[in-house]
Amino acid sequence: MLKRYSIVNKLEGITLAFCSVYQIGDSQNIYAQSKAYAVQREKEFFRTSEGSFDSDVFTKPLELPPINPGIQVSRLNLCPIKVNSMFIRATSSSSIIHIGNTCNVYMDARVKNIRQLEHKEGEAPETIEEIEEPN
């Protein structure tokens, strides 16, 4: 990997959360993984432990495209990377703000969202996934 200067005058961010990164400069490998189980209810009700990461959303292997190592790229970057100012409102769930060179990047964010709405009179009940208590 060719080395290159990264010059940043100002980087301002409000929120950085859940396996996210601000990276200024070169990096060989970046690996970020985030799993989230989100339950939204129309009526407030909290359990101390609910839900499970055993769902297919979290356990199913990620299907990656084949990598063709036969591709060769040759570059000569004589000028440094220059950034005057960046403002980032939010970076979340296995994402990256990167200014520089990187060889290998693997990012994986898996989120299971569940909404539990109250049944209203006169409406047909919809199928609702039950949240099981862990054993």
Tab-separated table of N, CA and C in Angstrom:
chain	number	residue	atom	x	y	z
A	1	MET	N	0.847	-1.178	0.000
A	1	MET	CA	0.000	0.000	0.000
A	1	MET	C	0.890	1.239	0.000
A	2	LEU	N	0.581	2.149	-0.912
A	2	LEU	CA	1.317	3.403	-0.962
A	2	LEU	C	0.915	4.293	0.195
A	3	LYS	N	1.895	4.944	0.777
A	3	LYS	CA	1.604	5.855	1.884
A	3	LYS	C	1.361	7.245	1.324
A	4	ARG	N	0.430	7.934	1.971
A	4	ARG	CA	0.050	9.259	1.502
A	4	ARG	C	-0.351	10.098	2.699
A	5	TYR	N	0.033	11.345	2.707
A	5	TYR	CA	-0.358	12.241	3.790
A	5	TYR	C	-1.841	12.573	3.696
A	6	SER	N	-2.491	12.675	4.841
A	6	SER	CA	-3.875	13.146	4.923
A	6	SER	C	-3.876	14.366	5.827
A	7	ILE	N	-4.230	15.502	5.267
A	7	ILE	CA	-4.210	16.756	6.015
A	7	ILE	C	-5.651	17.232	6.183
A	8	VAL	N	-6.082	17.360	7.434
A	8	VAL	CA	-7.449	17.785	7.733
A	8	VAL	C	-7.371	18.988	8.660
A	9	ASN	N	-7.927	20.115	8.232
A	9	ASN	CA	-7.929	21.304	9.076
A	9	ASN	C	-8.974	21.216	10.179
A	10	LYS	N	-10.172	20.734	9.824
A	10	LYS	CA	-11.247	20.690	10.816
A	10	LYS	C	-12.184	19.525	10.506
A	11	LEU	N	-12.440	18.711	11.520
A	11	LEU	CA	-13.415	17.622	11.426
A	11	LEU	C	-14.320	17.733	12.638
A	12	GLU	N	-15.598	17.989	12.397
A	12	GLU	CA	-16.547	18.176	13.489
A	12	GLU	C	-17.667	17.155	13.345
A	13	GLY	N	-17.914	16.406	14.419
A	13	GLY	CA	-18.988	15.424	14.410
A	13	GLY	C	-19.821	15.544	15.663
A	14	ILE	N	-21.122	15.329	15.531
A	14	ILE	CA	-22.015	15.413	16.688
A	14	ILE	C	-22.146	14.055	17.364
A	15	THR	N	-22.418	13.004	16.578
A	15	THR	CA	-22.652	11.683	17.155
A	15	THR	C	-21.786	10.638	16.474
A	16	LEU	N	-21.108	9.832	17.269
A	16	LEU	CA	-20.330	8.685	16.807
A	16	LEU	C	-20.745	7.521	17.687
A	17	ALA	N	-21.384	6.489	17.099
A	17	ALA	CA	-21.950	5.430	17.941
A	17	ALA	C	-21.891	4.063	17.273
A	18	PHE	N	-21.986	3.043	18.096
A	18	PHE	CA	-22.190	1.650	17.681
A	18	PHE	C	-21.204	1.170	16.624
A	19	CYS	N	-19.970	0.994	17.014
A	19	CYS	CA	-18.929	0.394	16.173
A	19	CYS	C	-18.613	1.244	14.943
A	20	SER	N	-18.597	2.547	15.102
A	20	SER	CA	-18.261	3.455	14.011
A	20	SER	C	-16.900	4.089	14.276
A	21	VAL	N	-16.283	4.592	13.205
A	21	VAL	CA	-14.905	5.066	13.311
A	21	VAL	C	-14.723	6.357	12.521
A	22	TYR	N	-13.932	7.274	13.069
A	22	TYR	CA	-13.359	8.377	12.303
A	22	TYR	C	-11.896	7.999	12.119
A	23	GLN	N	-11.442	7.860	10.889
A	23	GLN	CA	-10.067	7.457	10.615
A	23	GLN	C	-9.428	8.493	9.715
A	24	ILE	N	-8.390	9.139	10.209
A	24	ILE	CA	-7.628	10.080	9.400
A	24	ILE	C	-6.244	9.481	9.224
A	25	GLY	N	-5.864	9.253	7.981
A	25	GLY	CA	-4.586	8.622	7.687
A	25	GLY	C	-4.800	7.226	7.122
A	26	ASP	N	-3.700	6.582	6.778
A	26	ASP	CA	-3.762	5.269	6.152
A	26	ASP	C	-4.083	4.176	7.163
A	27	SER	N	-4.703	3.124	6.657
A	27	SER	CA	-4.977	1.950	7.493
A	27	SER	C	-4.868	0.707	6.620
A	28	GLN	N	-4.366	-0.353	7.180
A	28	GLN	CA	-4.223	-1.614	6.455
A	28	GLN	C	-5.558	-2.353	6.407
A	29	ASN	N	-6.185	-2.554	7.582
A	29	ASN	CA	-7.444	-3.287	7.685
A	29	ASN	C	-8.431	-2.520	8.545
A	30	ILE	N	-9.680	-2.506	8.110
A	30	ILE	CA	-10.760	-1.943	8.918
A	30	ILE	C	-11.836	-3.009	9.020
A	31	TYR	N	-12.201	-3.361	10.241
A	31	TYR	CA	-13.238	-4.361	10.477
A	31	TYR	C	-14.203	-3.787	11.506
A	32	ALA	N	-15.462	-3.653	11.125
A	32	ALA	CA	-16.470	-3.142	12.055
A	32	ALA	C	-17.722	-3.995	11.931
A	33	GLN	N	-18.243	-4.417	13.076
A	33	GLN	CA	-19.439	-5.250	13.089
A	33	GLN	C	-20.374	-4.739	14.171
A	34	SER	N	-21.655	-4.627	13.822
A	34	SER	CA	-22.645	-4.122	14.765
A	34	SER	C	-23.915	-4.949	14.644
A	35	LYS	N	-24.482	-5.336	15.794
A	35	LYS	CA	-25.760	-6.045	15.831
A	35	LYS	C	-26.695	-5.272	16.748
A	36	ALA	N	-27.925	-5.054	16.282
A	36	ALA	CA	-28.902	-4.313	17.086
A	36	ALA	C	-30.253	-5.006	17.020
A	37	TYR	N	-30.915	-5.055	18.155
A	37	TYR	CA	-32.256	-5.627	18.270
A	37	TYR	C	-33.132	-4.506	18.802
A	38	ALA	N	-33.987	-3.956	17.948
A	38	ALA	CA	-34.776	-2.782	18.322
A	38	ALA	C	-36.253	-3.131	18.400
A	39	VAL	N	-36.874	-2.816	19.535
A	39	VAL	CA	-38.306	-3.045	19.719
A	39	VAL	C	-38.969	-1.692	19.946
A	40	GLN	N	-39.951	-1.403	19.121
A	40	GLN	CA	-40.706	-0.158	19.261
A	40	GLN	C	-42.144	-0.534	19.595
A	41	ARG	N	-42.639	0.016	20.688
A	41	ARG	CA	-44.002	-0.292	21.120
A	41	ARG	C	-44.841	0.977	21.143
A	42	GLU	N	-46.104	0.796	20.818
A	42	GLU	CA	-47.033	1.916	20.883
A	42	GLU	C	-47.310	2.275	22.342
A	43	LYS	N	-47.305	1.266	23.193
A	43	LYS	CA	-47.529	1.467	24.621
A	43	LYS	C	-46.233	1.103	25.348
A	44	GLU	N	-45.797	1.967	26.241
A	44	GLU	CA	-44.540	1.717	26.941
A	44	GLU	C	-44.632	0.484	27.822
A	45	PHE	N	-43.686	-0.406	27.619
A	45	PHE	CA	-43.582	-1.622	28.416
A	45	PHE	C	-42.154	-2.110	28.274
A	46	PHE	N	-41.463	-2.283	29.381
A	46	PHE	CA	-40.059	-2.665	29.335
A	46	PHE	C	-39.829	-3.967	30.090
A	47	ARG	N	-39.012	-4.828	29.504
A	47	ARG	CA	-38.549	-6.041	30.173
A	47	ARG	C	-37.043	-5.903	30.349
A	48	THR	N	-36.534	-6.543	31.387
A	48	THR	CA	-35.095	-6.422	31.631
A	48	THR	C	-34.279	-7.132	30.564
A	49	SER	N	-34.772	-8.258	30.074
A	49	SER	CA	-34.062	-8.953	28.994
A	49	SER	C	-35.093	-9.554	28.049
A	50	GLU	N	-35.012	-9.152	26.815
A	50	GLU	CA	-35.946	-9.691	25.833
A	50	GLU	C	-35.255	-9.785	24.485
A	51	GLY	N	-35.806	-10.632	23.661
A	51	GLY	CA	-35.245	-10.801	22.336
A	51	GLY	C	-34.021	-11.688	22.354
A	52	SER	N	-33.619	-12.095	21.173
A	52	SER	CA	-32.486	-12.999	21.058
A	52	SER	C	-31.739	-12.703	19.766
A	53	PHE	N	-30.446	-12.893	19.799
A	53	PHE	CA	-29.632	-12.724	18.605
A	53	PHE	C	-29.505	-14.034	17.834
A	54	ASP	N	-30.402	-15.006	18.100
A	54	ASP	CA	-30.405	-16.289	17.397
A	54	ASP	C	-31.135	-16.218	16.056
A	55	SER	N	-31.764	-15.109	15.743
A	55	SER	CA	-32.524	-14.942	14.503
A	55	SER	C	-31.609	-15.065	13.283
A	56	ASP	N	-32.208	-15.454	12.145
A	56	ASP	CA	-31.448	-15.559	10.890
A	56	ASP	C	-30.785	-14.240	10.508
A	57	VAL	N	-31.401	-13.148	10.890
A	57	VAL	CA	-30.825	-11.837	10.580
A	57	VAL	C	-29.400	-11.742	11.116
A	58	PHE	N	-29.156	-12.339	12.280
A	58	PHE	CA	-27.845	-12.239	12.922
A	58	PHE	C	-26.942	-13.443	12.652
A	59	THR	N	-27.521	-14.623	12.396
A	59	THR	CA	-26.715	-15.843	12.284
A	59	THR	C	-26.407	-16.256	10.853
A	60	LYS	N	-27.222	-15.820	9.894
A	60	LYS	CA	-27.010	-16.219	8.502
A	60	LYS	C	-25.705	-15.610	7.994
A	61	PRO	N	-24.843	-16.440	7.381
A	61	PRO	CA	-23.573	-15.900	6.877
A	61	PRO	C	-23.809	-14.864	5.781
A	62	LEU	N	-22.967	-13.881	5.768
A	62	LEU	CA	-23.047	-12.831	4.766
A	62	LEU	C	-22.512	-13.368	3.444
A	63	GLU	N	-23.263	-13.186	2.368
A	63	GLU	CA	-22.835	-13.644	1.050
A	63	GLU	C	-21.968	-12.561	0.415
A	64	LEU	N	-20.685	-12.832	0.362
A	64	LEU	CA	-19.741	-11.868	-0.202
A	64	LEU	C	-19.476	-12.183	-1.667
A	65	PRO	N	-19.301	-11.173	-2.499
A	65	PRO	CA	-18.963	-11.435	-3.904
A	65	PRO	C	-17.559	-12.022	-3.990
A	66	PRO	N	-17.290	-12.802	-5.031
A	66	PRO	CA	-15.945	-13.376	-5.159
A	66	PRO	C	-14.904	-12.280	-5.374
A	67	ILE	N	-13.738	-12.513	-4.814
A	67	ILE	CA	-12.633	-11.563	-4.957
A	67	ILE	C	-11.731	-12.060	-6.078
A	68	ASN	N	-11.438	-11.191	-7.027
A	68	ASN	CA	-10.583	-11.546	-8.144
A	68	ASN	C	-9.186	-10.986	-7.886
A	69	PRO	N	-8.265	-11.829	-7.388
A	69	PRO	CA	-6.924	-11.313	-7.071
A	69	PRO	C	-6.089	-11.018	-8.311
A	70	GLY	N	-6.592	-11.346	-9.516
A	70	GLY	CA	-5.840	-11.105	-10.741
A	70	GLY	C	-5.801	-9.642	-11.167
A	71	ILE	N	-6.589	-8.801	-10.526
A	71	ILE	CA	-6.619	-7.381	-10.888
A	71	ILE	C	-5.451	-6.671	-10.214
A	72	GLN	N	-4.674	-5.945	-11.014
A	72	GLN	CA	-3.554	-5.187	-10.471
A	72	GLN	C	-3.740	-3.717	-10.822
A	73	VAL	N	-3.513	-2.870	-9.843
A	73	VAL	CA	-3.649	-1.430	-10.031
A	73	VAL	C	-2.343	-0.781	-9.616
A	74	SER	N	-1.891	0.154	-10.420
A	74	SER	CA	-0.677	0.889	-10.097
A	74	SER	C	-1.006	2.376	-10.108
A	75	ARG	N	-0.712	3.037	-8.996
A	75	ARG	CA	-1.003	4.472	-8.869
A	75	ARG	C	0.212	5.192	-8.307
A	76	LEU	N	0.299	6.443	-8.657
A	76	LEU	CA	1.317	7.296	-8.068
A	76	LEU	C	0.615	8.573	-7.630
A	77	ASN	N	0.323	8.676	-6.341
A	77	ASN	CA	-0.364	9.838	-5.776
A	77	ASN	C	0.682	10.788	-5.209
A	78	LEU	N	1.015	11.796	-5.982
A	78	LEU	CA	2.059	12.724	-5.559
A	78	LEU	C	1.556	13.762	-4.569
A	79	CYS	N	0.279	14.101	-4.651
A	79	CYS	CA	-0.277	15.134	-3.784
A	79	CYS	C	-0.940	14.504	-2.562
A	80	PRO	N	-0.823	15.163	-1.415
A	80	PRO	CA	-1.516	14.646	-0.230
A	80	PRO	C	-3.023	14.858	-0.347
A	81	ILE	N	-3.770	14.125	0.470
A	81	ILE	CA	-5.211	14.338	0.568
A	81	ILE	C	-5.406	15.545	1.468
A	82	LYS	N	-6.101	16.563	0.971
A	82	LYS	CA	-6.316	17.780	1.756
A	82	LYS	C	-7.805	18.008	1.948
A	83	VAL	N	-8.203	18.163	3.196
A	83	VAL	CA	-9.594	18.445	3.539
A	83	VAL	C	-9.596	19.701	4.387
A	84	ASN	N	-10.317	20.712	3.958
A	84	ASN	CA	-10.380	21.937	4.738
A	84	ASN	C	-11.275	21.750	5.957
A	85	SER	N	-12.539	21.376	5.713
A	85	SER	CA	-13.485	21.267	6.820
A	85	SER	C	-14.547	20.219	6.502
A	86	MET	N	-14.884	19.403	7.502
A	86	MET	CA	-15.968	18.426	7.370
A	86	MET	C	-16.868	18.525	8.586
A	87	PHE	N	-18.176	18.500	8.339
A	87	PHE	CA	-19.150	18.450	9.421
A	87	PHE	C	-19.977	17.195	9.219
A	88	ILE	N	-19.990	16.328	10.221
A	88	ILE	CA	-20.744	15.078	10.159
A	88	ILE	C	-21.780	15.102	11.264
A	89	ARG	N	-23.040	15.016	10.887
A	89	ARG	CA	-24.115	15.032	11.884
A	89	ARG	C	-24.107	13.749	12.711
A	90	ALA	N	-24.024	12.584	12.045
A	90	ALA	CA	-24.066	11.321	12.782
A	90	ALA	C	-23.369	10.222	12.001
A	91	THR	N	-22.697	9.350	12.737
A	91	THR	CA	-22.063	8.157	12.194
A	91	THR	C	-22.446	7.022	13.125
A	92	SER	N	-23.097	5.991	12.578
A	92	SER	CA	-23.622	4.951	13.461
A	92	SER	C	-23.664	3.597	12.777
A	93	SER	N	-23.765	2.562	13.582
A	93	SER	CA	-24.011	1.184	13.141
A	93	SER	C	-23.001	0.688	12.117
A	94	SER	N	-21.774	0.537	12.552
A	94	SER	CA	-20.712	-0.057	11.751
A	94	SER	C	-20.435	0.732	10.473
A	95	SER	N	-20.210	2.022	10.624
A	95	SER	CA	-19.875	2.852	9.466
A	95	SER	C	-18.580	3.608	9.745
A	96	ILE	N	-18.025	4.201	8.713
A	96	ILE	CA	-16.725	4.847	8.868
A	96	ILE	C	-16.674	6.157	8.079
A	97	ILE	N	-16.018	7.134	8.663
A	97	ILE	CA	-15.618	8.349	7.965
A	97	ILE	C	-14.106	8.213	7.842
A	98	HIS	N	-13.616	8.036	6.621
A	98	HIS	CA	-12.201	7.727	6.426
A	98	HIS	C	-11.577	8.696	5.433
A	99	ILE	N	-10.480	9.298	5.835
A	99	ILE	CA	-9.721	10.185	4.963
A	99	ILE	C	-8.325	9.590	4.877
A	100	GLY	N	-8.043	8.891	3.790
A	100	GLY	CA	-6.764	8.217	3.634
A	100	GLY	C	-6.908	6.965	2.790
A	101	ASN	N	-5.844	6.158	2.766
A	101	ASN	CA	-5.825	4.912	2.005
A	101	ASN	C	-6.163	3.732	2.904
A	102	THR	N	-6.806	2.724	2.328
A	102	THR	CA	-7.122	1.488	3.044
A	102	THR	C	-6.953	0.313	2.093
A	103	CYS	N	-6.408	-0.787	2.604
A	103	CYS	CA	-6.294	-2.000	1.785
A	103	CYS	C	-7.560	-2.845	1.877
A	104	ASN	N	-7.944	-3.237	3.085
A	104	ASN	CA	-9.064	-4.156	3.279
A	104	ASN	C	-10.094	-3.556	4.220
A	105	VAL	N	-11.358	-3.595	3.786
A	105	VAL	CA	-12.450	-3.064	4.604
A	105	VAL	C	-13.547	-4.113	4.686
A	106	TYR	N	-14.008	-4.398	5.912
A	106	TYR	CA	-15.141	-5.299	6.125
A	106	TYR	C	-16.076	-4.619	7.116
A	107	MET	N	-17.270	-4.284	6.662
A	107	MET	CA	-18.256	-3.618	7.509
A	107	MET	C	-19.536	-4.445	7.483
A	108	ASP	N	-20.114	-4.690	8.646
A	108	ASP	CA	-21.321	-5.518	8.734
A	108	ASP	C	-22.229	-4.951	9.815
A	109	ALA	N	-23.398	-4.465	9.419
A	109	ALA	CA	-24.385	-3.956	10.377
A	109	ALA	C	-25.678	-4.739	10.170
A	110	ARG	N	-26.143	-5.380	11.238
A	110	ARG	CA	-27.377	-6.168	11.166
A	110	ARG	C	-28.336	-5.670	12.232
A	111	VAL	N	-29.536	-5.311	11.794
A	111	VAL	CA	-30.536	-4.751	12.701
A	111	VAL	C	-31.853	-5.490	12.506
A	112	LYS	N	-32.452	-5.908	13.610
A	112	LYS	CA	-33.796	-6.489	13.567
A	112	LYS	C	-34.716	-5.505	14.265
A	113	ASN	N	-35.671	-4.967	13.505
A	113	ASN	CA	-36.640	-4.010	14.040
A	113	ASN	C	-37.978	-4.700	14.231
A	114	ILE	N	-38.562	-4.523	15.403
A	114	ILE	CA	-39.883	-5.069	15.698
A	114	ILE	C	-40.752	-3.926	16.188
A	115	ARG	N	-41.937	-3.837	15.628
A	115	ARG	CA	-42.916	-2.841	16.087
A	115	ARG	C	-44.103	-3.589	16.651
A	116	GLN	N	-44.477	-3.237	17.854
A	116	GLN	CA	-45.639	-3.841	18.497
A	116	GLN	C	-46.686	-2.751	18.687
A	117	LEU	N	-47.771	-2.881	17.926
A	117	LEU	CA	-48.839	-1.891	17.958
A	117	LEU	C	-50.048	-2.467	18.675
A	118	GLU	N	-50.803	-1.607	19.319
A	118	GLU	CA	-52.011	-2.040	20.017
A	118	GLU	C	-53.099	-2.377	19.005
A	119	HIS	N	-53.870	-3.413	19.323
A	119	HIS	CA	-55.005	-3.796	18.478
A	119	HIS	C	-56.140	-2.815	18.740
A	120	LYS	N	-56.668	-2.246	17.672
A	120	LYS	CA	-57.763	-1.285	17.810
A	120	LYS	C	-59.076	-1.960	17.441
A	121	GLU	N	-60.131	-1.594	18.137
A	121	GLU	CA	-61.446	-2.187	17.880
A	121	GLU	C	-61.893	-1.891	16.453
A	122	GLY	N	-62.503	-2.907	15.825
A	122	GLY	CA	-62.999	-2.744	14.468
A	122	GLY	C	-61.969	-3.041	13.398
A	123	GLU	N	-60.709	-3.259	13.783
A	123	GLU	CA	-59.663	-3.583	12.818
A	123	GLU	C	-59.281	-5.044	12.965
A	124	ALA	N	-58.913	-5.661	11.845
A	124	ALA	CA	-58.475	-7.060	11.889
A	124	ALA	C	-57.094	-7.119	12.530
A	125	PRO	N	-56.888	-8.070	13.456
A	125	PRO	CA	-55.561	-8.188	14.070
A	125	PRO	C	-54.539	-8.662	13.041
A	126	GLU	N	-53.350	-8.072	13.110
A	126	GLU	CA	-52.273	-8.457	12.205
A	126	GLU	C	-51.388	-9.477	12.894
A	127	THR	N	-50.607	-10.169	12.109
A	127	THR	CA	-49.671	-11.135	12.676
A	127	THR	C	-48.585	-10.373	13.423
A	128	ILE	N	-48.386	-10.754	14.662
A	128	ILE	CA	-47.392	-10.089	15.502
A	128	ILE	C	-46.388	-11.130	15.959
A	129	GLU	N	-45.115	-10.810	15.820
A	129	GLU	CA	-44.078	-11.722	16.287
A	129	GLU	C	-43.936	-11.559	17.790
A	130	GLU	N	-44.039	-12.663	18.489
A	130	GLU	CA	-43.909	-12.633	19.941
A	130	GLU	C	-42.438	-12.585	20.326
A	131	ILE	N	-42.134	-11.842	21.349
A	131	ILE	CA	-40.780	-11.780	21.880
A	131	ILE	C	-40.701	-12.762	23.030
A	132	GLU	N	-39.833	-13.741	22.867
A	132	GLU	CA	-39.734	-14.787	23.876
A	132	GLU	C	-38.709	-14.414	24.933
A	133	GLU	N	-39.002	-14.836	26.151
A	133	GLU	CA	-38.053	-14.654	27.245
A	133	GLU	C	-36.896	-15.631	27.048
A	134	PRO	N	-35.654	-15.223	27.294
A	134	PRO	CA	-34.541	-16.169	27.198
A	134	PRO	C	-34.636	-17.214	28.308
A	135	ASN	N	-34.164	-18.421	27.999
A	135	ASN	CA	-34.207	-19.514	28.993
A	135	ASN	C	-33.221	-19.298	30.114
